[in-house]
Amino acid sequence: QQQVKQSPQSLIVQKGGISIINCAYENTAFDYFPWYQQFPGKGPALLIAIRPDVSEKKEGRFTISFNKSAKQFSLHIMDSQPGDSATYFCAANTEYGNKLVFGAGTILRVKS
Amino acid sequence: EPEVTQTPSHQVTQMGQEVILRCVPISNHLYFYWYRQILGQKVEFLVSFYNNEISEKSEIFDDQFSVERPDGSNFTLKIRSTKLEDSAMYFCASSLSAAVKPQHFGDGTRLSIL
């Protein structure tokens, strides 16, 4: 029940296209859902996060869509660029919880 | 922008030896964390630390592991007797509070056990 399932494992998108990564969870106590971007040799960097009181959050080219009833959330990267090529992790946490539960990660490659 | 710094970036240790990984969290943050990422796998929570004590730990964080905040700026992870399976990237993170969520990660220490 503590798991966060992420798909796809890898994704290739043409420059200018939309990248979509999906995550699903079971624990209804989760109430904070961040996405992290990780480049090789670097730590995860917070990209964008959402709480379940909203269905969508947008920051620049990055949008989180959240479906509370389906217990799913997704990251959309609009106008994908080669510089977006990285590993993306979804994660979840409870309101006063200490630990982030991470998905397995998606390796995104944007072809120029 | 403030950041979490970790040293060393790469640590090579013989199996059975003790190793200490060091972290300097963001200065006004109160919660500190260690995570582990085995090559090609997901990031896994190890332990959280607040007010000079462990607030939560995972099953991975057994008696071989300990954490300490020896002074006002450093946060350390000690592995007492390293095993081959301890080889991984170890990430330190910090957050302002448990309620103010964003956890900010350092760039990690690659631990290689020979």
XYZ file of C-alpha atoms in Angstrom:
226
model
C 0.000 0.000 0.000
C 3.004 2.264 0.388
C 3.997 1.852 -3.256
C 3.815 4.372 -6.038
C 3.693 2.755 -9.468
C 5.212 4.728 -12.328
C 5.045 4.203 -16.070
C 6.491 4.054 -18.621
C 9.970 2.893 -17.681
C 11.432 4.829 -20.594
C 10.123 7.304 -23.126
C 11.438 8.763 -26.359
C 9.825 11.968 -27.597
C 10.608 14.204 -30.536
C 11.658 17.759 -29.828
C 8.572 19.916 -29.494
C 6.366 16.984 -28.532
C 4.510 16.268 -25.299
C 6.028 13.908 -22.757
C 3.559 12.178 -20.439
C 4.534 10.145 -17.379
C 1.961 8.462 -15.187
C 1.872 7.410 -11.550
C -0.658 5.572 -9.420
C -0.919 5.052 -5.683
C -3.003 3.083 -3.199
C -2.502 4.849 0.113
C -5.334 7.374 0.504
C -3.366 9.071 3.293
C -0.934 10.444 0.712
C -1.599 14.134 0.275
C 1.517 15.556 -1.316
C 2.748 14.512 -4.730
C 6.027 15.935 -6.044
C 7.883 15.231 -9.246
C 11.652 15.162 -9.254
C 14.046 15.481 -12.189
C 17.408 13.775 -11.991
C 20.358 14.243 -14.327
C 23.240 11.727 -14.351
C 25.538 12.228 -11.394
C 23.155 14.634 -9.688
C 20.596 14.376 -6.950
C 16.845 14.547 -7.543
C 15.736 18.138 -8.051
C 12.188 19.161 -7.213
C 10.341 20.079 -10.380
C 6.734 20.627 -9.390
C 4.361 19.339 -6.710
C 0.631 19.128 -6.124
C -1.779 18.499 -3.280
C -5.069 16.655 -3.874
C -7.280 19.714 -3.376
C -6.526 20.767 -6.961
C -6.802 18.756 -10.163
C -4.078 20.494 -12.110
C -1.006 22.612 -11.502
C 1.061 24.257 -14.172
C 4.535 25.772 -13.973
C 5.931 26.844 -17.314
C 6.059 23.828 -19.623
C 5.401 21.381 -16.772
C 1.883 20.396 -15.695
C 0.703 17.918 -13.081
C -2.743 16.435 -13.599
C -4.286 14.809 -10.535
C -7.236 12.410 -10.413
C -8.116 11.795 -6.771
C -10.878 9.267 -7.403
C -8.626 7.167 -9.633
C -5.627 7.713 -7.339
C -3.497 8.693 -10.309
C -1.383 11.659 -11.216
C 0.696 12.485 -14.240
C 3.389 14.836 -15.436
C 3.049 16.516 -18.809
C 6.031 18.231 -20.376
C 4.905 20.484 -23.198
C 7.227 21.471 -26.056
C 9.792 18.910 -24.870
C 13.412 19.932 -25.395
C 16.641 17.898 -25.546
C 17.631 19.550 -22.268
C 14.645 17.822 -20.649
C 16.321 14.446 -21.204
C 16.656 13.074 -17.683
C 15.120 10.583 -15.283
C 11.835 11.677 -13.759
C 10.522 10.338 -10.461
C 7.074 10.770 -9.028
C 6.756 10.547 -5.274
C 4.180 10.787 -2.516
C 4.054 11.716 1.137
C 1.454 11.966 3.860
C 0.466 15.265 5.500
C 2.933 15.155 8.371
C 4.911 12.227 7.120
C 8.642 12.185 6.978
C 9.390 9.954 4.071
C 8.913 10.362 0.382
C 7.833 7.181 -1.382
C 9.285 7.234 -4.872
C 8.151 5.653 -8.102
C 10.603 3.567 -10.099
C 11.518 6.413 -12.443
C 11.103 7.166 -16.140
C 14.082 7.760 -18.391
C 13.078 10.464 -20.847
C 15.007 11.069 -24.030
C 14.029 13.985 -26.241
C 15.338 13.608 -29.771
C 16.348 16.745 -31.634
C 19.889 29.511 -4.050
C 20.650 27.549 -0.872
C 21.563 23.938 -1.459
C 22.341 20.717 0.343
C 25.988 19.756 0.059
C 27.395 16.277 0.500
C 30.935 15.011 0.919
C 32.700 13.062 -0.355
C 31.245 12.669 -3.827
C 32.711 9.160 -4.059
C 33.823 6.874 -1.237
C 35.535 3.542 -1.781
C 35.725 1.297 1.270
C 36.704 -2.269 2.042
C 33.916 -4.569 3.174
C 33.647 -4.593 6.962
C 35.022 -1.093 7.375
C 33.155 1.812 8.887
C 32.192 4.721 6.683
C 30.814 8.164 7.487
C 28.938 10.172 4.885
C 28.588 13.872 5.522
C 25.945 16.402 4.639
C 25.387 20.088 5.221
C 21.631 20.726 4.987
C 20.095 24.048 4.021
C 20.739 26.345 6.968
C 17.213 27.144 8.176
C 15.848 23.642 7.596
C 14.839 21.575 10.580
C 14.184 18.125 9.113
C 16.922 15.972 7.667
C 16.771 12.782 5.690
C 18.909 10.079 4.152
C 17.857 8.164 1.075
C 19.597 5.442 -0.899
C 19.559 4.641 -4.606
C 21.043 1.388 -5.763
C 22.222 1.656 -9.362
C 19.269 1.623 -11.753
C 16.679 1.386 -8.996
C 14.308 3.744 -7.248
C 15.226 6.151 -4.496
C 14.512 4.545 -1.099
C 13.955 6.269 2.230
C 16.358 5.360 5.020
C 15.769 7.710 7.929
C 14.443 11.084 8.991
C 15.848 13.183 11.810
C 14.355 16.069 13.749
C 15.223 17.779 16.993
C 18.274 15.578 17.462
C 16.451 12.305 17.224
C 15.265 9.848 14.610
C 11.629 10.517 13.737
C 11.187 7.645 11.310
C 13.307 4.877 9.821
C 12.847 2.191 7.215
C 13.530 -1.531 7.420
C 16.789 -0.916 5.581
C 18.061 1.242 8.445
C 19.204 -1.553 10.734
C 21.666 -1.528 13.629
C 24.596 -1.063 11.230
C 23.369 2.444 10.456
C 23.356 5.513 12.650
C 22.818 9.226 12.125
C 24.089 12.197 14.018
C 24.039 15.960 13.954
C 27.398 16.588 15.591
C 27.176 20.385 15.361
C 24.871 23.100 14.090
C 25.538 22.492 10.422
C 26.530 18.891 9.686
C 24.381 15.779 9.445
C 26.111 12.425 9.124
C 25.258 8.859 8.215
C 27.505 6.152 9.619
C 27.584 2.587 8.419
C 29.417 0.587 11.048
C 30.458 -2.533 9.168
C 29.887 -2.162 5.457
C 28.617 -4.981 3.241
C 28.808 -5.367 -0.520
C 25.089 -4.645 -0.777
C 25.600 -1.223 0.821
C 27.084 -0.055 -2.482
C 24.744 2.691 -3.680
C 24.258 6.418 -4.052
C 23.358 7.985 -0.733
C 21.398 11.204 -0.837
C 20.912 13.637 1.989
C 17.832 15.865 1.942
C 16.392 18.564 4.133
C 13.100 20.359 4.532
C 11.865 23.344 6.486
C 9.331 21.255 8.396
C 7.214 18.120 8.073
C 4.248 20.232 7.024
C 6.187 22.444 4.606
C 6.953 19.611 2.318
C 9.558 20.249 -0.311
C 12.563 18.082 0.405
C 15.723 19.372 -1.220
C 18.349 16.829 -2.136
C 22.108 16.972 -2.354
C 24.032 15.473 -5.261
C 24.831 12.354 -3.309
C 27.794 10.261 -2.272
C 28.572 7.229 -4.385
C 29.594 4.484 -1.947
C 31.521 1.592 -3.436
C 32.226 -1.395 -1.204
C 35.042 -3.702 -2.343
